[in-house]
Amino acid sequence: MLMKRLFTILIAACGVLTAFGYDYHVTTQPTDRKVLLEEFTGIHCGNCPDGHKYASRLLLAQPDDVYVMCIHGGMFAIPAFDEPDYRTDIGEEIITEFGVTSFPSGMINRYNFDEIGTVISRSYWTQSSRTMTRTSAPVNLWASAEYNKDTRMLDITVEGYFTESVTAGEDGSVPTLNVAITQDYIQGPQSGGLVGNEYIHKHMFRDFVTEGTWGEALESANAGEFFVKNYSYALPEAYKDVAVVPTDLEVIAYVTMGKRDVLNVIGCQPVCEGMTAIYDPEIALEKIPASRGYYFNYIDLYVDNRSTEPITTALFEVNSNGEVYTISWEGEVPPRSVNTPIRIEVPAAAGEETNSMKVKMTKANGTDVSTSTLTMSYGEILEVPTELKVKHRTDRFAADNTYLLRDETGEVVREFGPYEDGLAETYEENVSLEPGKKYCFEIADAWGDGILSPRGNFKIYDTNDQLVTQQLEISLFGIRIFVKAADDSAVRNILSEKPHEVARYALDGTRLEAPTAGINIVVMSDGTVSKQFVK
């Protein structure tokens, strides 16, 4: 066991802390619980990369509320002769205590959910996390960490404040503080990863700072009381020959009831004064990909910045339908950050039946970098009537979804809802578009698990209840449907001159002698207009 030294323990009521002049950081306002995902995995588990994707999706969906601790253990984590050993004695003890037999699997706040239990499959991680974040936290947490490269000591402070009194459980369990260390960007083997020994492991559990496997009991847990704990931890050069990179570490602190039920969790990255990390950024497309048309003159990207310096300038190479452009960007991507959203301006490429756009970063802060190339493929924009009826069916988690209408600049011009949770209902909205302008119907899911419980849909009709387009399954973070409102100004001029003529006209004002595929307008004898959109 590595040397761990507990410097100080302070537990006191607010008045006592104030009397000592302690300037605490933890909030005293009631909050909802955050989520700890303990993910059980192994390098010889072919399905485990899919578990890693589920965990990454949770972090992308709720970056401020979710923390991941990836525990390698069990039969699938046993290394071959020449492979690194990512197992820990603590991890194996946790796996044994909770009877983990399936990989990948995980625990959400170590909570025993009705019908599915405590150790659950990845398909339940999102809905279980959602449930946790909608329950009040009896304790608030705050943490900070500093690393000294000369002494290799990691100094950690954890503060807590009880918004509710927490009494001992029937089994004698009491509130217990656990402080763990995880590490990102560990390159190694992974079955199912499709990159051999170059798979990048993230959130890998390395050790506990608190003694043992099950943390340290808190002496008092009454409403209105604070606790402050300070630790100093000697950081090794490696764990089982796996090198420790201090700038890739995260400290995760959480309070449990004994061995179970995480009451709340918090995390932080150590401040590493005097240390630098190379520029090694990665980019990813935004949550909702382009598919059915695209016309915005920008793309929203996510940037991971592993460096200890902020990225303030960057160059991107953009290939739009074969034309290559160099695009500059200015802003700030914080140091050691993941999934920071940025926006780059791009030339529009939406006029063809089939379009493509490729994007990669070539420089960061003037330094050459080489990120992976992102590819967007999408069709032409759908032409629709100016007057529409939108019908959409929600699932039971309607509060997670936003239904928006955006204009050509991406600005929201109409918002539908919000709709009530707990129901799976169909709603109808009337929409008026300006002729000739482009729009985007955007349906977004905050948790990244789609509108699938039960399955929802999105349908667009004209005023005669003729179906224009539809999306029968809305998965992951949602969909975007790009449309262009028909420009019927020529027909409107004809109607003003011959309001009672029964005829059929194309949108350019040409009279049609027979039904023609395209967008036609029938002028009724009473002067009303029936717009027929015929494929």
Coordinates of C-alpha atoms in Angstrom, one line a residue:
M1 CA 0.0 0.0 0.0
L2 CA 1.3 3.4 -0.9
M3 CA 2.1 5.9 1.8
K4 CA -1.0 8.0 2.5
R5 CA -1.0 10.6 5.3
L6 CA -4.1 12.3 6.6
F7 CA -3.0 15.8 7.6
T8 CA -6.1 17.3 9.2
I9 CA -9.7 16.5 9.9
L10 CA -12.2 19.2 10.7
I11 CA -15.8 18.5 11.3
A12 CA -17.9 21.3 12.8
A13 CA -21.1 23.3 12.5
C14 CA -21.1 26.4 10.4
G15 CA -20.8 28.7 13.3
V16 CA -17.7 26.9 14.5
L17 CA -16.0 27.0 11.1
T18 CA -16.8 30.7 10.8
A19 CA -15.3 31.3 14.2
F20 CA -12.1 29.7 13.1
G21 CA -12.2 31.9 10.1
Y22 CA -12.3 29.0 7.6
D23 CA -13.2 30.1 4.2
Y24 CA -15.1 27.1 2.8
H25 CA -16.1 26.7 -0.8
V26 CA -18.8 24.1 -0.7
T27 CA -22.3 25.4 -1.3
T28 CA -24.9 25.3 1.5
Q29 CA -27.9 25.4 -0.9
P30 CA -29.8 22.2 -1.5
T31 CA -28.7 20.4 -4.7
D32 CA -29.6 17.3 -6.6
R33 CA -27.3 14.3 -6.6
K34 CA -24.5 13.9 -9.1
V35 CA -23.7 10.5 -10.6
L36 CA -20.8 8.1 -10.0
L37 CA -20.6 5.4 -12.7
E38 CA -18.3 2.6 -11.6
E39 CA -17.7 0.7 -14.8
F40 CA -16.4 -2.9 -14.7
T41 CA -14.3 -3.7 -17.7
G42 CA -11.3 -5.7 -19.0
I43 CA -8.8 -5.7 -21.9
H44 CA -10.0 -9.1 -23.2
C45 CA -13.7 -8.1 -23.1
G46 CA -14.8 -7.6 -26.7
N47 CA -18.0 -5.7 -25.8
C48 CA -16.2 -3.4 -23.3
P49 CA -15.4 -0.7 -25.8
D50 CA -19.2 -0.4 -26.3
G51 CA -19.4 0.1 -22.5
H52 CA -16.8 2.8 -22.8
K53 CA -18.9 4.5 -25.5
Y54 CA -21.9 4.5 -23.2
A55 CA -19.8 6.1 -20.4
S56 CA -18.5 8.7 -22.8
R57 CA -22.0 9.5 -24.0
L58 CA -23.1 10.1 -20.4
L59 CA -20.2 12.5 -19.9
L60 CA -21.0 14.3 -23.1
A61 CA -24.6 14.6 -22.1
Q62 CA -24.1 15.7 -18.5
P63 CA -20.5 16.9 -18.1
D64 CA -21.2 18.7 -14.8
D65 CA -23.1 15.9 -13.2
V66 CA -21.4 12.6 -14.1
Y67 CA -18.1 11.0 -13.0
V68 CA -16.7 7.8 -14.2
M69 CA -14.4 5.3 -12.5
C70 CA -13.4 2.5 -14.9
I71 CA -12.4 -0.6 -12.8
H72 CA -10.4 -3.3 -14.6
G73 CA -10.9 -6.7 -12.9
G74 CA -12.3 -10.2 -13.2
M75 CA -11.4 -12.9 -15.8
F76 CA -11.4 -10.5 -18.8
A77 CA -8.8 -8.2 -17.1
I78 CA -6.1 -10.9 -16.7
P79 CA -3.2 -9.8 -18.9
A80 CA -1.3 -12.0 -21.3
F81 CA 2.5 -12.5 -20.9
D82 CA 3.5 -9.3 -22.6
E83 CA 0.4 -7.1 -21.7
P84 CA 0.1 -4.4 -19.1
D85 CA -1.8 -5.2 -15.9
Y86 CA -4.5 -2.7 -15.2
R87 CA -6.0 -4.6 -12.3
T88 CA -5.9 -3.4 -8.7
D89 CA -6.5 -5.2 -5.4
I90 CA -9.1 -2.6 -4.5
G91 CA -10.9 -3.1 -7.8
E92 CA -11.0 -6.8 -7.3
E93 CA -12.4 -6.4 -3.8
I94 CA -15.2 -4.2 -5.1
I95 CA -16.0 -6.7 -7.9
T96 CA -16.2 -9.5 -5.3
E97 CA -18.3 -7.5 -2.8
F98 CA -20.9 -6.7 -5.4
G99 CA -20.9 -10.1 -7.1
V100 CA -19.9 -8.7 -10.6
T101 CA -20.0 -11.5 -13.1
S102 CA -20.9 -9.6 -16.4
F103 CA -18.6 -7.4 -18.3
P104 CA -19.1 -4.6 -19.3
S105 CA -21.5 -3.7 -16.4
G106 CA -21.6 -0.9 -13.9
M107 CA -23.1 0.7 -10.8
I108 CA -24.9 4.0 -10.7
N109 CA -24.3 5.5 -7.3
R110 CA -24.2 1.9 -6.0
Y111 CA -28.0 2.2 -5.8
N112 CA -30.2 -0.9 -5.8
F113 CA -32.8 -0.1 -8.6
D114 CA -36.1 -1.9 -8.6
E115 CA -36.2 -4.8 -11.0
I116 CA -32.7 -4.3 -12.3
G117 CA -30.5 -4.4 -9.2
T118 CA -27.2 -2.7 -8.3
V119 CA -24.8 -4.0 -10.9
I120 CA -26.6 -3.2 -14.2
S121 CA -25.9 -3.5 -17.9
R122 CA -24.9 -0.5 -20.0
S123 CA -28.4 -0.2 -21.5
Y124 CA -29.7 1.0 -18.1
W125 CA -26.9 3.4 -17.2
T126 CA -28.5 6.5 -18.7
Q127 CA -32.0 6.1 -17.3
S128 CA -30.6 5.2 -13.9
S129 CA -28.4 8.2 -14.0
R130 CA -31.3 10.4 -14.9
T131 CA -33.2 9.0 -11.8
M132 CA -30.3 9.8 -9.5
T133 CA -30.0 13.4 -10.7
R134 CA -33.6 14.0 -9.9
T135 CA -33.2 13.1 -6.2
S136 CA -32.0 15.5 -3.6
A137 CA -28.5 15.2 -2.2
P138 CA -28.2 15.0 1.6
V139 CA -24.6 16.2 1.3
N140 CA -22.9 18.8 -0.9
L141 CA -19.2 18.3 -1.8
W142 CA -16.3 20.3 -3.1
A143 CA -12.7 19.2 -3.8
S144 CA -9.4 20.6 -5.0
A145 CA -6.0 19.0 -5.6
E146 CA -2.4 20.2 -6.1
Y147 CA 0.6 18.2 -7.3
N148 CA 4.2 19.0 -6.4
K149 CA 6.5 17.7 -9.1
D150 CA 9.6 17.9 -6.8
T151 CA 8.2 15.9 -3.9
R152 CA 5.6 13.9 -6.0
M153 CA 3.1 14.6 -3.3
L154 CA -0.6 15.1 -4.2
D155 CA -2.4 17.4 -1.7
I156 CA -6.1 17.1 -1.7
T157 CA -8.9 19.0 0.1
V158 CA -12.4 17.7 0.3
E159 CA -15.2 19.8 1.8
G160 CA -18.7 18.7 2.6
Y161 CA -21.9 20.2 3.9
F162 CA -25.0 18.2 5.1
T163 CA -28.2 19.7 3.9
E164 CA -30.1 16.9 5.6
S165 CA -29.3 14.8 8.7
V166 CA -28.1 11.3 7.8
T167 CA -28.6 8.7 10.4
A168 CA -27.0 5.2 10.6
G169 CA -28.7 2.6 8.6
E170 CA -30.4 -0.5 10.0
D171 CA -27.2 -2.5 9.2
G172 CA -25.2 0.0 11.2
S173 CA -23.8 1.8 8.0
V174 CA -22.8 5.4 8.4
P175 CA -21.8 8.1 6.0
T176 CA -18.3 7.4 4.7
L177 CA -15.9 9.5 2.6
N178 CA -14.0 7.8 -0.3
V179 CA -11.3 9.6 -2.3
A180 CA -10.1 7.9 -5.5
I181 CA -7.6 8.6 -8.3
T182 CA -8.3 7.9 -12.0
Q183 CA -6.1 8.4 -15.0
D184 CA -6.8 9.2 -18.7
Y185 CA -5.0 8.6 -21.9
I186 CA -3.4 5.2 -21.1
Q187 CA -2.5 3.5 -24.3
G188 CA -2.7 -0.2 -24.4
P189 CA -4.5 -3.3 -25.7
Q190 CA -8.3 -3.7 -25.9
S191 CA -10.3 -6.5 -27.5
G192 CA -12.9 -5.1 -29.7
G193 CA -11.2 -1.7 -29.9
L194 CA -10.0 -2.3 -33.5
V195 CA -6.7 -0.5 -33.0
G196 CA -4.5 -3.2 -31.5
N197 CA -2.4 -2.0 -28.6
E198 CA -3.1 1.7 -29.4
Y199 CA -6.5 1.8 -27.7
I200 CA -6.8 4.9 -25.4
H201 CA -8.2 4.0 -22.0
K202 CA -9.8 6.7 -19.9
H203 CA -11.1 7.1 -16.4
M204 CA -9.0 4.1 -15.3
F205 CA -9.2 3.5 -11.5
R206 CA -5.7 3.6 -10.0
D207 CA -5.9 3.8 -6.2
F208 CA -7.8 5.2 -3.2
V209 CA -6.3 8.1 -1.2
T210 CA -8.5 7.1 1.7
E211 CA -7.3 4.0 3.6
G212 CA -8.6 0.6 2.5
T213 CA -11.4 -0.1 0.1
W214 CA -14.4 1.3 1.8
G215 CA -13.4 4.8 2.9
E216 CA -13.4 6.7 6.2
A217 CA -16.5 7.1 8.4
L218 CA -17.6 10.7 9.0
E219 CA -18.0 11.4 12.7
S220 CA -21.0 13.5 12.4
A221 CA -23.7 14.0 9.7
N222 CA -26.3 16.4 11.0
A223 CA -28.1 18.9 8.9
G224 CA -26.2 22.2 8.8
E225 CA -22.8 20.7 9.6
F226 CA -19.6 20.9 7.5
F227 CA -16.6 18.6 7.2
V228 CA -13.2 19.4 5.8
K229 CA -10.5 16.8 5.2
N230 CA -7.0 17.3 3.9
Y231 CA -4.9 14.5 2.5
S232 CA -1.3 14.1 1.2
Y233 CA -0.7 11.2 -1.1
A234 CA 2.7 10.0 -2.4
L235 CA 2.2 9.6 -6.1
P236 CA 4.2 6.6 -7.5
E237 CA 6.1 6.6 -10.8
A238 CA 3.9 3.8 -12.0
Y239 CA 1.1 1.4 -11.0
K240 CA 2.2 -2.2 -12.0
D241 CA 4.6 -0.7 -14.7
V242 CA 1.9 1.5 -16.1
A243 CA 3.4 5.0 -16.0
V244 CA 1.6 7.7 -14.0
V245 CA 1.2 11.0 -15.8
P246 CA 0.1 13.6 -13.2
T247 CA -1.5 15.9 -15.7
D248 CA -3.8 13.1 -16.8
L249 CA -5.2 12.4 -13.3
E250 CA -8.6 13.1 -11.8
V251 CA -9.5 13.0 -8.1
I252 CA -13.0 11.7 -7.4
A253 CA -14.5 12.1 -3.9
Y254 CA -17.8 10.6 -2.9
V255 CA -19.8 9.9 0.2
T256 CA -21.5 6.5 0.7
M257 CA -23.6 4.9 3.3
G258 CA -21.1 2.3 4.4
K259 CA -20.2 0.3 1.3
R260 CA -23.4 1.3 -0.6
D261 CA -25.6 4.1 -1.8
V262 CA -23.5 7.1 -3.0
L263 CA -25.1 10.2 -1.5
N264 CA -23.1 12.5 -3.7
V265 CA -19.9 12.8 -5.7
I266 CA -17.5 15.4 -6.9
G267 CA -14.3 15.5 -9.0
C268 CA -11.4 17.7 -9.8
Q269 CA -8.1 17.7 -11.8
P270 CA -4.9 18.4 -9.9
V271 CA -3.1 21.7 -10.4
C272 CA 0.3 20.8 -11.6
E273 CA 2.5 23.9 -11.2
G274 CA 5.6 23.9 -13.4
M275 CA 4.5 21.0 -15.6
T276 CA 3.5 21.1 -19.2
A277 CA 1.7 18.6 -21.5
I278 CA 2.1 18.5 -25.2
Y279 CA -0.6 19.8 -27.6
D280 CA -2.5 16.7 -28.5
P281 CA -6.0 17.9 -29.2
E282 CA -8.8 15.8 -30.6
I283 CA -12.0 17.0 -32.3
A284 CA -15.4 15.5 -32.6
L285 CA -18.6 16.5 -34.4
E286 CA -21.4 18.0 -32.4
K287 CA -24.0 15.8 -30.7
I288 CA -26.6 16.0 -33.5
P289 CA -25.0 15.0 -36.8
A290 CA -25.9 16.3 -40.2
S291 CA -27.8 13.8 -42.3
R292 CA -31.0 15.0 -44.0
G293 CA -29.6 18.1 -45.6
Y294 CA -27.5 20.8 -44.1
Y295 CA -27.1 24.5 -44.8
F296 CA -25.7 26.3 -41.8
N297 CA -22.5 28.3 -42.7
Y298 CA -20.8 26.9 -39.5
I299 CA -20.1 23.7 -37.8
D300 CA -20.1 23.2 -34.0
L301 CA -17.3 20.9 -32.9
Y302 CA -16.1 19.5 -29.6
V303 CA -12.4 19.8 -28.7
D304 CA -10.4 17.8 -26.2
N305 CA -7.3 19.7 -25.0
R306 CA -4.9 17.5 -23.1
S307 CA -2.3 20.3 -22.8
T308 CA -1.7 22.3 -19.7
E309 CA -2.1 25.5 -21.8
P310 CA -5.4 26.9 -23.2
I311 CA -5.9 26.7 -26.9
T312 CA -6.7 30.2 -28.1
T313 CA -6.1 30.0 -31.9
A314 CA -6.4 27.1 -34.4
L315 CA -6.4 26.4 -38.1
F316 CA -8.8 23.9 -39.7
E317 CA -8.7 22.4 -43.1
V318 CA -12.2 22.1 -44.6
N319 CA -13.0 20.1 -47.7
S320 CA -16.5 21.1 -48.9
N321 CA -17.6 19.0 -51.9
G322 CA -14.0 18.8 -53.1
E323 CA -13.1 22.4 -52.5
V324 CA -10.4 22.8 -49.8
Y325 CA -10.4 25.8 -47.5
T326 CA -8.2 26.9 -44.6
I327 CA -10.4 28.2 -41.7
S328 CA -9.0 30.2 -38.7
W329 CA -10.5 30.2 -35.3
E330 CA -10.0 32.3 -32.2
G331 CA -11.4 31.7 -28.7
E332 CA -10.5 29.6 -25.7
V333 CA -10.4 25.9 -25.1
P334 CA -9.4 25.5 -21.4
P335 CA -6.3 23.4 -20.5
R336 CA -6.9 19.8 -19.7
S337 CA -10.5 20.0 -20.8
V338 CA -12.8 17.6 -22.8
N339 CA -15.8 18.2 -25.0
T340 CA -15.3 22.0 -25.1
P341 CA -17.7 23.3 -27.8
I342 CA -16.4 25.6 -30.5
R343 CA -17.8 27.0 -33.7
I344 CA -16.0 27.4 -37.0
E345 CA -17.3 29.1 -40.1
V346 CA -17.5 26.9 -43.1
P347 CA -18.5 27.4 -46.8
A348 CA -22.1 26.1 -47.3
A349 CA -22.4 22.9 -49.3
A350 CA -26.0 22.0 -49.5
G351 CA -27.0 22.5 -53.1
E352 CA -26.2 19.0 -54.4
E353 CA -28.2 15.8 -54.2
T354 CA -25.3 14.3 -52.3
N355 CA -22.9 16.5 -50.3
S356 CA -19.8 15.9 -48.1
M357 CA -17.6 18.0 -45.8
K358 CA -14.4 16.9 -44.2
V359 CA -12.8 18.8 -41.3
K360 CA -9.5 18.4 -39.4
M361 CA -7.4 20.7 -37.2
T362 CA -3.9 21.4 -38.5
K363 CA -2.6 23.9 -36.0
A364 CA -3.2 24.8 -32.3
N365 CA -1.6 28.0 -30.9
G366 CA 0.6 28.0 -34.0
T367 CA 1.9 24.5 -33.3
D368 CA 1.4 21.8 -35.9
V369 CA -1.1 19.1 -34.8
S370 CA -2.7 16.3 -36.7
T371 CA -6.2 15.4 -35.6
S372 CA -8.5 12.8 -37.1
T373 CA -10.6 13.9 -40.1
L374 CA -14.3 14.3 -39.4
T375 CA -16.6 13.6 -42.3
M376 CA -20.2 14.9 -42.8
S377 CA -22.4 13.4 -45.5
Y378 CA -25.9 14.7 -46.2
G379 CA -28.5 15.1 -48.9
E380 CA -30.1 18.1 -50.5
I381 CA -32.5 20.3 -48.6
L382 CA -36.2 19.3 -48.7
E383 CA -38.6 21.9 -50.1
V384 CA -41.8 22.3 -48.1
P385 CA -44.9 24.5 -48.0
T386 CA -44.9 27.7 -46.1
E387 CA -47.8 26.6 -43.9
L388 CA -47.2 23.4 -42.0
K389 CA -48.6 21.3 -39.3
V390 CA -46.1 19.6 -37.0
K391 CA -47.1 16.5 -35.1
H392 CA -44.7 15.0 -32.6
R393 CA -45.0 12.2 -30.1
T394 CA -42.9 12.3 -26.9
D395 CA -41.7 9.5 -24.7
R396 CA -42.1 9.4 -20.9
F397 CA -39.1 11.7 -20.5
A398 CA -40.4 14.7 -22.4
A399 CA -38.6 17.1 -20.1
D400 CA -35.3 15.9 -21.5
N401 CA -36.2 17.1 -25.0
T402 CA -36.3 20.4 -26.8
Y403 CA -38.2 21.0 -30.1
L404 CA -36.9 24.0 -31.9
L405 CA -37.2 25.7 -35.2
R406 CA -34.0 27.5 -36.3
D407 CA -33.5 30.0 -39.1
E408 CA -30.5 30.1 -41.6
T409 CA -28.2 31.6 -39.0
G410 CA -29.0 29.0 -36.4
E411 CA -31.1 31.3 -34.3
V412 CA -34.1 29.9 -32.6
V413 CA -37.3 31.4 -34.1
R414 CA -39.8 29.0 -32.5
E415 CA -39.8 26.6 -29.6
F416 CA -42.4 23.9 -29.1
G417 CA -43.1 22.8 -25.6
P418 CA -41.7 22.1 -23.0
Y419 CA -43.9 19.1 -22.5
E420 CA -44.7 17.2 -19.4
D421 CA -42.7 14.3 -18.0
G422 CA -44.3 10.9 -17.4
L423 CA -46.6 11.0 -20.4
A424 CA -46.1 9.7 -24.0
E425 CA -48.4 12.1 -25.9
T426 CA -48.8 13.4 -29.4
Y427 CA -48.8 17.2 -29.8
E428 CA -49.7 19.3 -32.8
E429 CA -48.3 22.7 -33.7
N430 CA -49.0 25.1 -36.7
V431 CA -45.9 26.6 -38.3
S432 CA -45.6 29.5 -40.8
L433 CA -42.4 29.9 -42.8
E434 CA -41.2 32.8 -44.9
P435 CA -41.1 31.9 -48.6
G436 CA -37.7 31.1 -50.0
K437 CA -36.0 30.9 -46.6
K438 CA -34.2 27.9 -45.1
Y439 CA -35.0 26.4 -41.7
C440 CA -34.1 23.6 -39.4
F441 CA -36.4 21.5 -37.3
E442 CA -34.3 20.4 -34.4
I443 CA -35.3 17.7 -31.9
A444 CA -32.7 17.3 -29.1
D445 CA -32.4 14.9 -26.2
A446 CA -30.4 16.1 -23.2
W447 CA -29.4 12.6 -22.0
G448 CA -28.4 11.2 -25.4
D449 CA -30.7 8.2 -25.2
G450 CA -33.2 9.4 -27.8
I451 CA -37.0 9.5 -27.6
L452 CA -37.5 5.8 -27.3
S453 CA -39.2 5.0 -24.1
P454 CA -41.6 4.4 -25.7
R455 CA -40.6 5.3 -29.2
G456 CA -41.6 8.8 -30.3
N457 CA -41.7 10.4 -33.7
F458 CA -41.8 13.7 -35.6
K459 CA -44.0 14.3 -38.7
I460 CA -44.6 17.3 -40.9
Y461 CA -47.8 17.8 -42.8
D462 CA -49.2 20.4 -45.2
T463 CA -52.5 22.2 -44.5
N464 CA -54.3 19.5 -46.3
D465 CA -52.9 16.9 -43.9
Q466 CA -50.7 15.5 -46.6
L467 CA -47.5 14.1 -45.1
V468 CA -44.4 16.1 -46.2
T469 CA -41.7 14.2 -44.3
Q470 CA -41.3 12.2 -41.1
Q471 CA -38.8 10.7 -38.7
L472 CA -40.1 7.6 -37.0
E473 CA -37.2 7.0 -34.7
I474 CA -35.3 9.7 -32.8
S475 CA -32.2 8.2 -31.2
L476 CA -29.2 9.4 -29.2
F477 CA -29.0 13.2 -29.0
G478 CA -31.7 13.8 -31.6
I479 CA -32.2 14.8 -35.2
R480 CA -32.2 17.8 -37.5
I481 CA -34.5 18.2 -40.5
F482 CA -33.4 21.0 -42.9
V483 CA -36.0 22.5 -45.1
K484 CA -36.5 25.3 -47.6
A485 CA -39.9 27.1 -47.6
A486 CA -41.3 27.2 -51.1
D487 CA -41.2 30.6 -52.8
D488 CA -44.8 30.9 -54.3
S489 CA -44.6 34.6 -55.0
A490 CA -45.2 34.1 -58.8
V491 CA -48.4 32.2 -58.1
R492 CA -49.6 34.8 -55.6
N493 CA -49.3 37.4 -58.3
I494 CA -51.4 35.3 -60.6
L495 CA -54.0 34.8 -57.9
S496 CA -54.4 38.5 -57.3
E497 CA -55.1 39.0 -61.0
K498 CA -57.4 35.9 -61.6
P499 CA -58.8 35.0 -58.2
H500 CA -61.6 32.8 -59.4
E501 CA -59.9 30.8 -62.2
V502 CA -59.7 27.1 -61.6
A503 CA -56.3 26.2 -62.8
R504 CA -53.0 24.5 -61.9
Y505 CA -49.8 26.5 -61.8
A506 CA -46.1 25.7 -61.1
L507 CA -44.3 28.0 -58.6
D508 CA -42.6 29.9 -61.4
G509 CA -46.1 31.0 -62.6
T510 CA -46.3 28.7 -65.6
R511 CA -49.8 27.3 -66.2
L512 CA -49.9 23.5 -66.2
E513 CA -52.3 21.8 -68.6
A514 CA -51.9 18.4 -66.8
P515 CA -50.9 17.2 -63.4
T516 CA -47.1 17.5 -63.1
A517 CA -44.7 16.2 -60.6
G518 CA -43.4 19.0 -58.4
I519 CA -45.1 21.7 -56.4
N520 CA -48.4 22.7 -57.9
I521 CA -51.2 25.0 -56.8
V522 CA -54.9 24.6 -57.5
V523 CA -57.0 27.7 -57.4
M524 CA -60.6 26.9 -56.4
S525 CA -63.7 28.6 -57.8
D526 CA -64.3 30.3 -54.5
G527 CA -60.9 31.9 -54.6
T528 CA -59.3 29.6 -52.0
V529 CA -55.9 28.0 -52.8
S530 CA -55.0 24.4 -52.3
K531 CA -51.2 23.8 -52.4
Q532 CA -50.4 20.3 -53.6
F533 CA -46.9 19.0 -53.0
V534 CA -46.5 16.1 -55.3
K535 CA -43.5 13.8 -55.5

